[in-house]
Amino acid sequence: MEEKKRLSLVNWDIVCLPKSMGGLGIKKINALNKDLIAKVGWTLAKGQPDWCNIIKAKYLERAEFCCCIKEADTKWNKLNSHLEITLDSNSVLKRCDVVIDSQGNNSRFTPINEITYYTNNTLVDVIGIVVDVGEPSLILRKDGSEVTKRIVKINDVSTFTINVNLWGATWQGVGEDLKNMHATQTVVVLAVRNARVGYFNGKVINSTTTTTLAINPSIPKTETLISRGNIPDDLLPLSCVAGQLNSQYNRMTITVVLERTSVLSKTVETTIRAIVRIIKTDSFCYPACPLKINGKECKKKCVQQNDNVWFCSRCQTHVPECNYKYLLQMKLQDHTCTLWAIAFDEVGTNLLQISAKDLYML
């Protein structure tokens, strides 16, 4: 029986060699597959283009890589970074002998005028000239406990001012030093690291447990601020212009707002322009406690026990009469979609041009 001729098989490693070395120049499929996966993984890690954020939010929320770069969760991450790296058992760490200056030479200070574009809970480093140091005050928390707060107003070369809220008794000694130095010296520079962006009648900066303060640090930025001197008294604070900046740069349609909140699974601070289509009238306000705590109205919802007695669970007190505060449920509509929104007392009064109590008594 004649033997059938067969093709002579060649080792795949030889086939993948360059033609100059006797191969066919074919790329190895396994290596090429790993390269393409790594390329896609790096594109997803960077978050550009926008489709990467959608894929990560839907499929890779709990994914773990050897070294995964993702958007920092500012609620738990105390570091001053917009991104965070997740490591696993295959990750390798090497020591990097970099000297970190305690005065803040390695800090990338954010100009105050750019903070209006930052979302709440973002950690930032700022430096500026102390414009005013307020007196400490006691703030009542929701759980009934009290915390000390001192407001320090600073300004930088962007010619905007912002309030730095120092929370807790830890900063009261520093606050007194700032107040005394501000009263005796011409220019006092304050550097704030790892402060959290917040909102209270405009953008503010709040101290955290990891916040560090430096008064007149020995860095070039301090010399620049001192050489510029004090700011004029007629400059507007950041809280006054935040609404104008947000209206110009951060305005979105309702459809975009709904898409971002569903994909990112977090609060989006923005400005929309819409028409009020519906206002619910069955529960447009609520009975509020009229008593004051530390000079501020309680506003806790009261429960009516009989015709002339109301009880406040926060104050643990009975009152003969209550105030009424707006809790308007409104349906907004623009050219893209509709959205239900809630307007609280100050906004409701400005919108309807009548107080909630007067409207309730009609």
mmCIF file of C-alpha atoms in Angstrom:
data_model
loop_
_atom_site.group_PDB
_atom_site.id
_atom_site.type_symbol
_atom_site.label_atom_id
_atom_site.label_comp_id
_atom_site.label_asym_id
_atom_site.label_seq_id
_atom_site.Cartn_x
_atom_site.Cartn_y
_atom_site.Cartn_z
ATOM 1 C CA MET A 1 0.000 0.000 0.000
ATOM 2 C CA GLU A 2 1.403 3.357 -0.971
ATOM 3 C CA GLU A 3 1.748 5.922 1.791
ATOM 4 C CA LYS A 4 -0.234 9.136 1.307
ATOM 5 C CA LYS A 5 1.813 12.283 1.142
ATOM 6 C CA ARG A 6 1.304 14.629 4.070
ATOM 7 C CA LEU A 7 2.172 18.237 4.625
ATOM 8 C CA SER A 8 5.145 18.752 6.877
ATOM 9 C CA LEU A 9 4.041 20.677 9.939
ATOM 10 C CA VAL A 10 6.226 23.493 11.217
ATOM 11 C CA ASN A 11 6.453 24.624 14.806
ATOM 12 C CA TRP A 12 4.239 27.645 15.413
ATOM 13 C CA ASP A 13 7.065 29.542 17.100
ATOM 14 C CA ILE A 14 9.047 29.258 13.850
ATOM 15 C CA VAL A 15 6.086 30.428 11.798
ATOM 16 C CA CYS A 16 5.823 33.524 13.989
ATOM 17 C CA LEU A 17 9.460 34.480 13.457
ATOM 18 C CA PRO A 18 10.234 37.410 11.143
ATOM 19 C CA LYS A 19 10.796 36.564 7.490
ATOM 20 C CA SER A 20 14.448 37.544 7.815
ATOM 21 C CA MET A 21 14.859 34.730 10.352
ATOM 22 C CA GLY A 22 13.063 32.054 8.283
ATOM 23 C CA GLY A 23 9.541 32.582 9.548
ATOM 24 C CA LEU A 24 6.384 33.969 7.982
ATOM 25 C CA GLY A 25 6.118 37.067 10.170
ATOM 26 C CA ILE A 26 2.720 36.049 11.570
ATOM 27 C CA LYS A 27 1.941 37.488 14.984
ATOM 28 C CA LYS A 28 1.204 35.160 17.866
ATOM 29 C CA ILE A 29 -2.515 35.126 18.502
ATOM 30 C CA ASN A 30 -2.163 34.786 22.289
ATOM 31 C CA ALA A 31 0.219 37.728 22.558
ATOM 32 C CA LEU A 32 -1.889 39.812 20.165
ATOM 33 C CA ASN A 33 -5.031 39.018 22.171
ATOM 34 C CA LYS A 34 -3.342 40.125 25.404
ATOM 35 C CA ASP A 35 -2.130 43.320 23.749
ATOM 36 C CA LEU A 36 -5.612 44.197 22.506
ATOM 37 C CA ILE A 37 -7.183 43.421 25.899
ATOM 38 C CA ALA A 38 -4.563 45.596 27.609
ATOM 39 C CA LYS A 39 -5.283 48.411 25.146
ATOM 40 C CA VAL A 40 -9.020 48.240 25.817
ATOM 41 C CA GLY A 41 -8.379 48.030 29.562
ATOM 42 C CA TRP A 42 -6.178 51.105 29.474
ATOM 43 C CA THR A 43 -8.792 52.999 27.442
ATOM 44 C CA LEU A 44 -11.455 52.062 30.014
ATOM 45 C CA ALA A 45 -9.162 53.060 32.878
ATOM 46 C CA LYS A 46 -8.597 56.529 31.427
ATOM 47 C CA GLY A 47 -12.339 57.050 30.911
ATOM 48 C CA GLN A 48 -11.967 58.559 27.447
ATOM 49 C CA PRO A 49 -14.021 58.617 25.275
ATOM 50 C CA ASP A 50 -17.382 58.889 27.055
ATOM 51 C CA TRP A 51 -18.514 55.360 26.174
ATOM 52 C CA CYS A 52 -15.865 54.037 28.585
ATOM 53 C CA ASN A 53 -17.723 55.514 31.570
ATOM 54 C CA ILE A 54 -20.936 53.789 30.447
ATOM 55 C CA ILE A 55 -19.206 50.399 30.092
ATOM 56 C CA LYS A 56 -17.465 50.743 33.467
ATOM 57 C CA ALA A 57 -20.643 51.816 35.258
ATOM 58 C CA LYS A 58 -22.674 48.917 33.826
ATOM 59 C CA TYR A 59 -20.232 45.992 33.678
ATOM 60 C CA LEU A 60 -17.048 46.852 35.593
ATOM 61 C CA GLU A 61 -18.360 48.362 38.802
ATOM 62 C CA ARG A 62 -16.840 45.562 40.903
ATOM 63 C CA ALA A 63 -14.113 44.489 38.476
ATOM 64 C CA GLU A 64 -10.603 44.071 39.883
ATOM 65 C CA PHE A 65 -7.400 44.149 37.862
ATOM 66 C CA CYS A 66 -3.772 43.923 38.793
ATOM 67 C CA CYS A 67 -3.814 47.711 38.848
ATOM 68 C CA CYS A 68 -7.172 49.335 38.163
ATOM 69 C CA ILE A 69 -7.499 53.111 37.785
ATOM 70 C CA LYS A 70 -10.960 54.498 38.426
ATOM 71 C CA GLU A 71 -12.666 57.657 39.577
ATOM 72 C CA ALA A 72 -11.997 58.321 43.256
ATOM 73 C CA ASP A 73 -14.866 57.871 45.681
ATOM 74 C CA THR A 74 -14.524 61.139 47.597
ATOM 75 C CA LYS A 75 -16.835 59.887 50.330
ATOM 76 C CA TRP A 76 -14.242 57.342 51.491
ATOM 77 C CA ASN A 77 -11.016 58.383 49.760
ATOM 78 C CA LYS A 78 -9.283 61.085 51.808
ATOM 79 C CA LEU A 79 -6.487 61.673 49.300
ATOM 80 C CA ASN A 80 -6.247 64.772 47.140
ATOM 81 C CA SER A 81 -6.883 63.074 43.800
ATOM 82 C CA HIS A 82 -9.698 62.680 41.293
ATOM 83 C CA LEU A 83 -8.596 59.089 40.497
ATOM 84 C CA GLU A 84 -7.692 56.102 42.640
ATOM 85 C CA ILE A 85 -5.765 52.887 41.979
ATOM 86 C CA THR A 86 -7.060 49.506 43.133
ATOM 87 C CA LEU A 87 -4.377 46.850 43.737
ATOM 88 C CA ASP A 88 -4.699 43.075 44.051
ATOM 89 C CA SER A 89 -2.432 40.157 44.982
ATOM 90 C CA ASN A 90 -0.552 40.401 41.666
ATOM 91 C CA SER A 91 0.401 44.041 42.123
ATOM 92 C CA VAL A 92 4.011 45.007 42.838
ATOM 93 C CA LEU A 93 4.966 48.067 44.862
ATOM 94 C CA LYS A 94 8.422 49.644 44.796
ATOM 95 C CA ARG A 95 9.757 52.291 47.096
ATOM 96 C CA CYS A 96 10.131 55.773 45.600
ATOM 97 C CA ASP A 97 12.474 58.016 47.554
ATOM 98 C CA VAL A 98 10.656 61.318 47.089
ATOM 99 C CA VAL A 99 10.857 63.914 49.835
ATOM 100 C CA ILE A 100 7.461 65.437 50.583
ATOM 101 C CA ASP A 101 7.691 68.980 51.905
ATOM 102 C CA SER A 102 5.480 69.512 54.941
ATOM 103 C CA GLN A 103 5.104 73.171 53.949
ATOM 104 C CA GLY A 104 3.297 72.178 50.775
ATOM 105 C CA ASN A 105 5.933 72.616 48.063
ATOM 106 C CA ASN A 106 4.543 69.611 46.219
ATOM 107 C CA SER A 107 0.933 70.817 46.416
ATOM 108 C CA ARG A 108 -0.937 71.798 43.291
ATOM 109 C CA PHE A 109 -3.049 74.619 44.644
ATOM 110 C CA THR A 110 -6.396 75.130 42.943
ATOM 111 C CA PRO A 111 -7.318 78.712 42.008
ATOM 112 C CA ILE A 112 -10.381 79.790 43.957
ATOM 113 C CA ASN A 113 -12.307 80.795 40.832
ATOM 114 C CA GLU A 114 -12.075 77.188 39.529
ATOM 115 C CA ILE A 115 -13.661 75.662 42.643
ATOM 116 C CA THR A 116 -17.122 76.613 41.397
ATOM 117 C CA TYR A 117 -16.754 73.896 38.720
ATOM 118 C CA TYR A 118 -15.892 71.194 41.284
ATOM 119 C CA THR A 119 -18.536 68.823 42.580
ATOM 120 C CA ASN A 120 -19.261 68.598 46.285
ATOM 121 C CA ASN A 121 -16.964 66.402 48.431
ATOM 122 C CA THR A 122 -14.013 66.937 46.072
ATOM 123 C CA LEU A 123 -10.724 67.317 47.957
ATOM 124 C CA VAL A 124 -8.655 70.350 46.998
ATOM 125 C CA ASP A 125 -5.584 72.313 48.080
ATOM 126 C CA VAL A 126 -5.950 76.094 48.197
ATOM 127 C CA ILE A 127 -3.770 78.983 49.275
ATOM 128 C CA GLY A 128 -4.729 82.608 49.730
ATOM 129 C CA ILE A 129 -4.517 85.787 51.732
ATOM 130 C CA VAL A 130 -6.621 85.907 54.898
ATOM 131 C CA VAL A 131 -9.309 88.538 54.414
ATOM 132 C CA ASP A 132 -11.391 87.962 57.540
ATOM 133 C CA VAL A 133 -11.506 85.608 60.529
ATOM 134 C CA GLY A 134 -14.895 85.100 62.144
ATOM 135 C CA GLU A 135 -15.796 84.233 65.693
ATOM 136 C CA PRO A 136 -16.424 80.576 66.619
ATOM 137 C CA SER A 137 -20.065 79.483 66.735
ATOM 138 C CA LEU A 138 -21.906 76.347 67.843
ATOM 139 C CA ILE A 139 -23.769 74.453 65.122
ATOM 140 C CA LEU A 140 -26.452 71.898 66.009
ATOM 141 C CA ARG A 141 -26.173 68.639 64.087
ATOM 142 C CA LYS A 142 -29.098 66.467 63.013
ATOM 143 C CA ASP A 143 -28.358 63.982 65.800
ATOM 144 C CA GLY A 144 -28.680 66.747 68.414
ATOM 145 C CA SER A 145 -24.946 67.133 69.136
ATOM 146 C CA GLU A 146 -23.106 70.439 68.766
ATOM 147 C CA VAL A 147 -19.944 71.216 66.837
ATOM 148 C CA THR A 148 -17.782 74.333 66.762
ATOM 149 C CA LYS A 149 -17.394 76.213 63.481
ATOM 150 C CA ARG A 150 -15.155 79.128 62.557
ATOM 151 C CA ILE A 151 -15.197 80.813 59.138
ATOM 152 C CA VAL A 152 -11.968 82.095 57.593
ATOM 153 C CA LYS A 153 -12.286 84.054 54.358
ATOM 154 C CA ILE A 154 -9.338 83.917 51.951
ATOM 155 C CA ASN A 155 -8.502 85.408 48.536
ATOM 156 C CA ASP A 156 -5.932 84.471 45.886
ATOM 157 C CA VAL A 157 -4.560 85.829 42.609
ATOM 158 C CA SER A 158 -7.827 84.945 40.831
ATOM 159 C CA THR A 159 -9.378 87.908 42.740
ATOM 160 C CA PHE A 160 -12.142 85.745 44.205
ATOM 161 C CA THR A 161 -12.796 85.023 47.867
ATOM 162 C CA ILE A 162 -14.083 81.826 49.476
ATOM 163 C CA ASN A 163 -15.056 80.778 52.985
ATOM 164 C CA VAL A 164 -12.955 78.110 54.695
ATOM 165 C CA ASN A 165 -15.048 76.435 57.406
ATOM 166 C CA LEU A 166 -12.940 75.096 60.280
ATOM 167 C CA TRP A 167 -15.032 72.427 62.021
ATOM 168 C CA GLY A 168 -14.414 71.070 65.519
ATOM 169 C CA ALA A 169 -12.456 72.249 68.543
ATOM 170 C CA THR A 170 -9.187 71.104 66.940
ATOM 171 C CA TRP A 171 -8.945 74.214 64.781
ATOM 172 C CA GLN A 172 -9.954 76.806 67.342
ATOM 173 C CA GLY A 173 -6.357 77.382 68.462
ATOM 174 C CA VAL A 174 -5.307 77.906 64.852
ATOM 175 C CA GLY A 175 -8.297 80.192 64.373
ATOM 176 C CA GLU A 176 -7.235 82.386 67.283
ATOM 177 C CA ASP A 177 -3.680 82.576 65.901
ATOM 178 C CA LEU A 178 -5.039 83.598 62.508
ATOM 179 C CA LYS A 179 -7.262 86.230 64.057
ATOM 180 C CA ASN A 180 -4.415 87.759 66.092
ATOM 181 C CA MET A 181 -1.992 87.704 63.142
ATOM 182 C CA HIS A 182 -4.606 89.192 60.821
ATOM 183 C CA ALA A 183 -5.151 92.047 63.275
ATOM 184 C CA THR A 184 -1.429 92.804 63.687
ATOM 185 C CA GLN A 185 0.146 91.920 60.328
ATOM 186 C CA THR A 186 -0.434 93.493 56.936
ATOM 187 C CA VAL A 187 -0.708 90.213 54.968
ATOM 188 C CA VAL A 188 -1.286 86.697 56.318
ATOM 189 C CA VAL A 189 -1.181 83.751 53.908
ATOM 190 C CA LEU A 190 -3.032 80.522 54.723
ATOM 191 C CA ALA A 191 -2.401 77.226 52.875
ATOM 192 C CA VAL A 192 -5.102 74.548 53.212
ATOM 193 C CA ARG A 193 -4.486 70.964 52.115
ATOM 194 C CA ASN A 194 -7.048 68.148 51.776
ATOM 195 C CA ALA A 195 -10.089 70.357 52.290
ATOM 196 C CA ARG A 196 -13.487 69.214 51.060
ATOM 197 C CA VAL A 197 -15.583 71.292 48.665
ATOM 198 C CA GLY A 198 -19.117 72.001 49.874
ATOM 199 C CA TYR A 199 -22.039 74.282 49.173
ATOM 200 C CA PHE A 200 -23.742 76.729 51.527
ATOM 201 C CA ASN A 201 -25.049 79.861 49.819
ATOM 202 C CA GLY A 202 -22.267 79.313 47.293
ATOM 203 C CA LYS A 203 -19.140 77.175 47.153
ATOM 204 C CA VAL A 204 -17.256 76.741 50.439
ATOM 205 C CA ILE A 205 -14.349 74.654 51.699
ATOM 206 C CA ASN A 206 -14.762 72.453 54.785
ATOM 207 C CA SER A 207 -12.004 71.038 56.951
ATOM 208 C CA THR A 208 -11.825 67.266 57.523
ATOM 209 C CA THR A 209 -9.877 64.991 59.842
ATOM 210 C CA THR A 210 -7.039 64.863 57.280
ATOM 211 C CA THR A 211 -6.929 68.607 56.571
ATOM 212 C CA THR A 212 -3.654 70.399 57.312
ATOM 213 C CA LEU A 213 -3.145 74.157 57.639
ATOM 214 C CA ALA A 214 0.050 76.161 57.165
ATOM 215 C CA ILE A 215 0.324 79.856 58.054
ATOM 216 C CA ASN A 216 2.767 81.804 55.889
ATOM 217 C CA PRO A 217 4.434 78.654 54.468
ATOM 218 C CA SER A 218 7.932 79.037 53.024
ATOM 219 C CA ILE A 219 7.028 78.438 49.378
ATOM 220 C CA PRO A 220 7.173 80.631 46.254
ATOM 221 C CA LYS A 221 3.376 80.895 46.168
ATOM 222 C CA THR A 222 3.440 82.748 49.486
ATOM 223 C CA GLU A 223 5.873 85.320 48.167
ATOM 224 C CA THR A 224 3.679 85.880 45.119
ATOM 225 C CA LEU A 225 0.618 86.537 47.290
ATOM 226 C CA ILE A 226 2.505 88.797 49.706
ATOM 227 C CA SER A 227 3.930 90.853 46.848
ATOM 228 C CA ARG A 228 0.411 91.360 45.493
ATOM 229 C CA GLY A 229 -0.806 92.606 48.859
ATOM 230 C CA ASN A 230 -4.341 92.872 50.204
ATOM 231 C CA ILE A 231 -7.333 92.794 47.866
ATOM 232 C CA PRO A 232 -9.790 95.663 47.368
ATOM 233 C CA ASP A 233 -12.849 95.585 49.591
ATOM 234 C CA ASP A 234 -15.293 95.761 46.679
ATOM 235 C CA LEU A 235 -14.455 92.345 45.181
ATOM 236 C CA LEU A 236 -17.328 89.841 45.145
ATOM 237 C CA PRO A 237 -17.026 86.544 47.016
ATOM 238 C CA LEU A 238 -17.182 83.317 45.065
ATOM 239 C CA SER A 239 -20.672 82.572 46.438
ATOM 240 C CA CYS A 240 -22.038 85.682 44.707
ATOM 241 C CA VAL A 241 -20.784 84.750 41.240
ATOM 242 C CA ALA A 242 -21.182 80.976 41.507
ATOM 243 C CA GLY A 243 -24.683 81.137 40.113
ATOM 244 C CA GLN A 244 -23.551 83.159 37.102
ATOM 245 C CA LEU A 245 -20.647 80.802 36.371
ATOM 246 C CA ASN A 246 -22.817 77.718 36.755
ATOM 247 C CA SER A 247 -25.451 79.185 34.470
ATOM 248 C CA GLN A 248 -22.864 79.868 31.798
ATOM 249 C CA TYR A 249 -20.795 76.712 31.922
ATOM 250 C CA ASN A 250 -22.706 74.002 33.805
ATOM 251 C CA ARG A 251 -26.205 74.372 32.344
ATOM 252 C CA MET A 252 -27.656 71.076 31.166
ATOM 253 C CA THR A 253 -30.888 69.813 29.708
ATOM 254 C CA ILE A 254 -33.127 67.564 31.798
ATOM 255 C CA THR A 255 -32.302 64.575 29.599
ATOM 256 C CA VAL A 256 -28.562 65.018 30.222
ATOM 257 C CA VAL A 257 -29.163 65.316 33.972
ATOM 258 C CA LEU A 258 -31.174 62.086 34.036
ATOM 259 C CA GLU A 259 -28.542 60.258 31.990
ATOM 260 C CA ARG A 260 -25.663 61.384 34.192
ATOM 261 C CA THR A 261 -27.389 60.527 37.451
ATOM 262 C CA SER A 262 -28.328 57.051 36.181
ATOM 263 C CA VAL A 263 -24.907 56.228 34.711
ATOM 264 C CA LEU A 264 -22.703 57.747 37.411
ATOM 265 C CA SER A 265 -25.028 56.748 40.294
ATOM 266 C CA LYS A 266 -24.311 59.951 42.173
ATOM 267 C CA THR A 267 -25.623 63.473 42.652
ATOM 268 C CA VAL A 268 -24.978 65.930 39.830
ATOM 269 C CA GLU A 269 -24.815 69.624 40.693
ATOM 270 C CA THR A 270 -25.973 71.658 37.721
ATOM 271 C CA THR A 271 -28.242 74.389 36.432
ATOM 272 C CA ILE A 272 -31.269 73.784 34.233
ATOM 273 C CA ARG A 273 -33.700 76.121 32.516
ATOM 274 C CA ALA A 274 -37.241 74.792 32.442
ATOM 275 C CA ILE A 275 -40.921 75.626 32.756
ATOM 276 C CA VAL A 276 -42.951 74.724 35.857
ATOM 277 C CA ARG A 277 -45.802 72.598 34.497
ATOM 278 C CA ILE A 278 -47.390 71.168 37.655
ATOM 279 C CA ILE A 279 -47.290 72.064 41.363
ATOM 280 C CA LYS A 280 -48.875 69.605 43.763
ATOM 281 C CA THR A 281 -51.288 71.383 46.082
ATOM 282 C CA ASP A 282 -52.284 68.552 48.429
ATOM 283 C CA SER A 283 -49.029 68.724 50.452
ATOM 284 C CA PHE A 284 -47.226 71.912 49.480
ATOM 285 C CA CYS A 285 -46.032 72.693 53.024
ATOM 286 C CA TYR A 286 -45.454 71.137 56.443
ATOM 287 C CA PRO A 287 -45.869 72.364 60.054
ATOM 288 C CA ALA A 288 -42.442 73.427 61.359
ATOM 289 C CA CYS A 289 -41.174 74.124 64.850
ATOM 290 C CA PRO A 290 -40.880 77.901 65.483
ATOM 291 C CA LEU A 291 -38.343 77.623 68.318
ATOM 292 C CA LYS A 292 -34.739 78.757 67.866
ATOM 293 C CA ILE A 293 -31.616 76.759 68.676
ATOM 294 C CA ASN A 294 -28.363 78.739 68.909
ATOM 295 C CA GLY A 295 -30.024 81.633 67.157
ATOM 296 C CA LYS A 296 -31.379 79.541 64.256
ATOM 297 C CA GLU A 297 -34.910 78.352 63.681
ATOM 298 C CA CYS A 298 -35.423 74.630 64.366
ATOM 299 C CA LYS A 299 -37.690 73.946 61.319
ATOM 300 C CA LYS A 300 -38.287 70.353 62.447
ATOM 301 C CA LYS A 301 -41.684 68.934 61.524
ATOM 302 C CA CYS A 302 -44.179 69.189 64.391
ATOM 303 C CA VAL A 303 -46.908 66.719 65.274
ATOM 304 C CA GLN A 304 -50.302 68.061 66.354
ATOM 305 C CA GLN A 305 -51.468 66.423 69.590
ATOM 306 C CA ASN A 306 -54.648 68.397 70.030
ATOM 307 C CA ASP A 307 -56.224 71.629 68.798
ATOM 308 C CA ASN A 308 -53.742 74.029 70.430
ATOM 309 C CA VAL A 309 -50.654 71.894 71.132
ATOM 310 C CA TRP A 310 -47.845 70.899 68.761
ATOM 311 C CA PHE A 311 -44.888 68.704 69.695
ATOM 312 C CA CYS A 312 -41.344 68.928 68.293
ATOM 313 C CA SER A 313 -39.285 65.714 68.608
ATOM 314 C CA ARG A 314 -36.022 67.603 68.096
ATOM 315 C CA CYS A 315 -36.605 70.199 70.802
ATOM 316 C CA GLN A 316 -38.669 67.815 72.947
ATOM 317 C CA THR A 317 -41.022 70.723 73.596
ATOM 318 C CA HIS A 318 -44.718 71.475 73.181
ATOM 319 C CA VAL A 319 -45.605 74.712 71.399
ATOM 320 C CA PRO A 320 -49.022 76.354 71.037
ATOM 321 C CA GLU A 321 -48.491 77.361 67.401
ATOM 322 C CA CYS A 322 -46.294 76.229 64.539
ATOM 323 C CA ASN A 323 -44.880 77.823 61.410
ATOM 324 C CA TYR A 324 -45.402 76.452 57.936
ATOM 325 C CA LYS A 325 -42.536 75.815 55.497
ATOM 326 C CA TYR A 326 -42.720 75.088 51.788
ATOM 327 C CA LEU A 327 -42.088 71.597 50.445
ATOM 328 C CA LEU A 328 -43.227 72.147 46.872
ATOM 329 C CA GLN A 329 -43.282 69.184 44.524
ATOM 330 C CA MET A 330 -43.012 70.548 41.009
ATOM 331 C CA LYS A 331 -42.878 69.025 37.549
ATOM 332 C CA LEU A 332 -40.350 70.822 35.340
ATOM 333 C CA GLN A 333 -40.204 70.595 31.571
ATOM 334 C CA ASP A 334 -37.740 71.761 28.934
ATOM 335 C CA HIS A 335 -37.482 70.964 25.223
ATOM 336 C CA THR A 336 -36.043 67.482 25.964
ATOM 337 C CA CYS A 337 -37.909 65.898 28.877
ATOM 338 C CA THR A 338 -39.730 66.386 32.208
ATOM 339 C CA LEU A 339 -38.430 66.093 35.761
ATOM 340 C CA TRP A 340 -39.972 66.142 39.229
ATOM 341 C CA ALA A 341 -38.213 68.500 41.648
ATOM 342 C CA ILE A 342 -38.672 69.667 45.241
ATOM 343 C CA ALA A 343 -38.422 73.332 46.263
ATOM 344 C CA PHE A 344 -37.876 74.138 49.922
ATOM 345 C CA ASP A 345 -39.032 77.167 51.869
ATOM 346 C CA GLU A 346 -36.740 79.955 50.575
ATOM 347 C CA VAL A 347 -37.083 78.867 46.945
ATOM 348 C CA GLY A 348 -40.833 78.384 47.279
ATOM 349 C CA THR A 349 -41.283 81.861 48.748
ATOM 350 C CA ASN A 350 -39.273 83.434 45.911
ATOM 351 C CA LEU A 351 -41.224 81.424 43.353
ATOM 352 C CA LEU A 352 -44.758 82.127 44.619
ATOM 353 C CA GLN A 353 -44.077 85.530 46.210
ATOM 354 C CA ILE A 354 -45.989 84.535 49.335
ATOM 355 C CA SER A 355 -44.986 82.734 52.506
ATOM 356 C CA ALA A 356 -46.125 79.178 53.122
ATOM 357 C CA LYS A 357 -48.024 80.177 56.268
ATOM 358 C CA ASP A 358 -49.968 82.948 54.502
ATOM 359 C CA LEU A 359 -50.815 80.621 51.618
ATOM 360 C CA TYR A 360 -51.914 77.874 54.032
ATOM 361 C CA MET A 361 -54.234 80.279 55.874
ATOM 362 C CA LEU A 362 -56.025 81.381 52.711
#
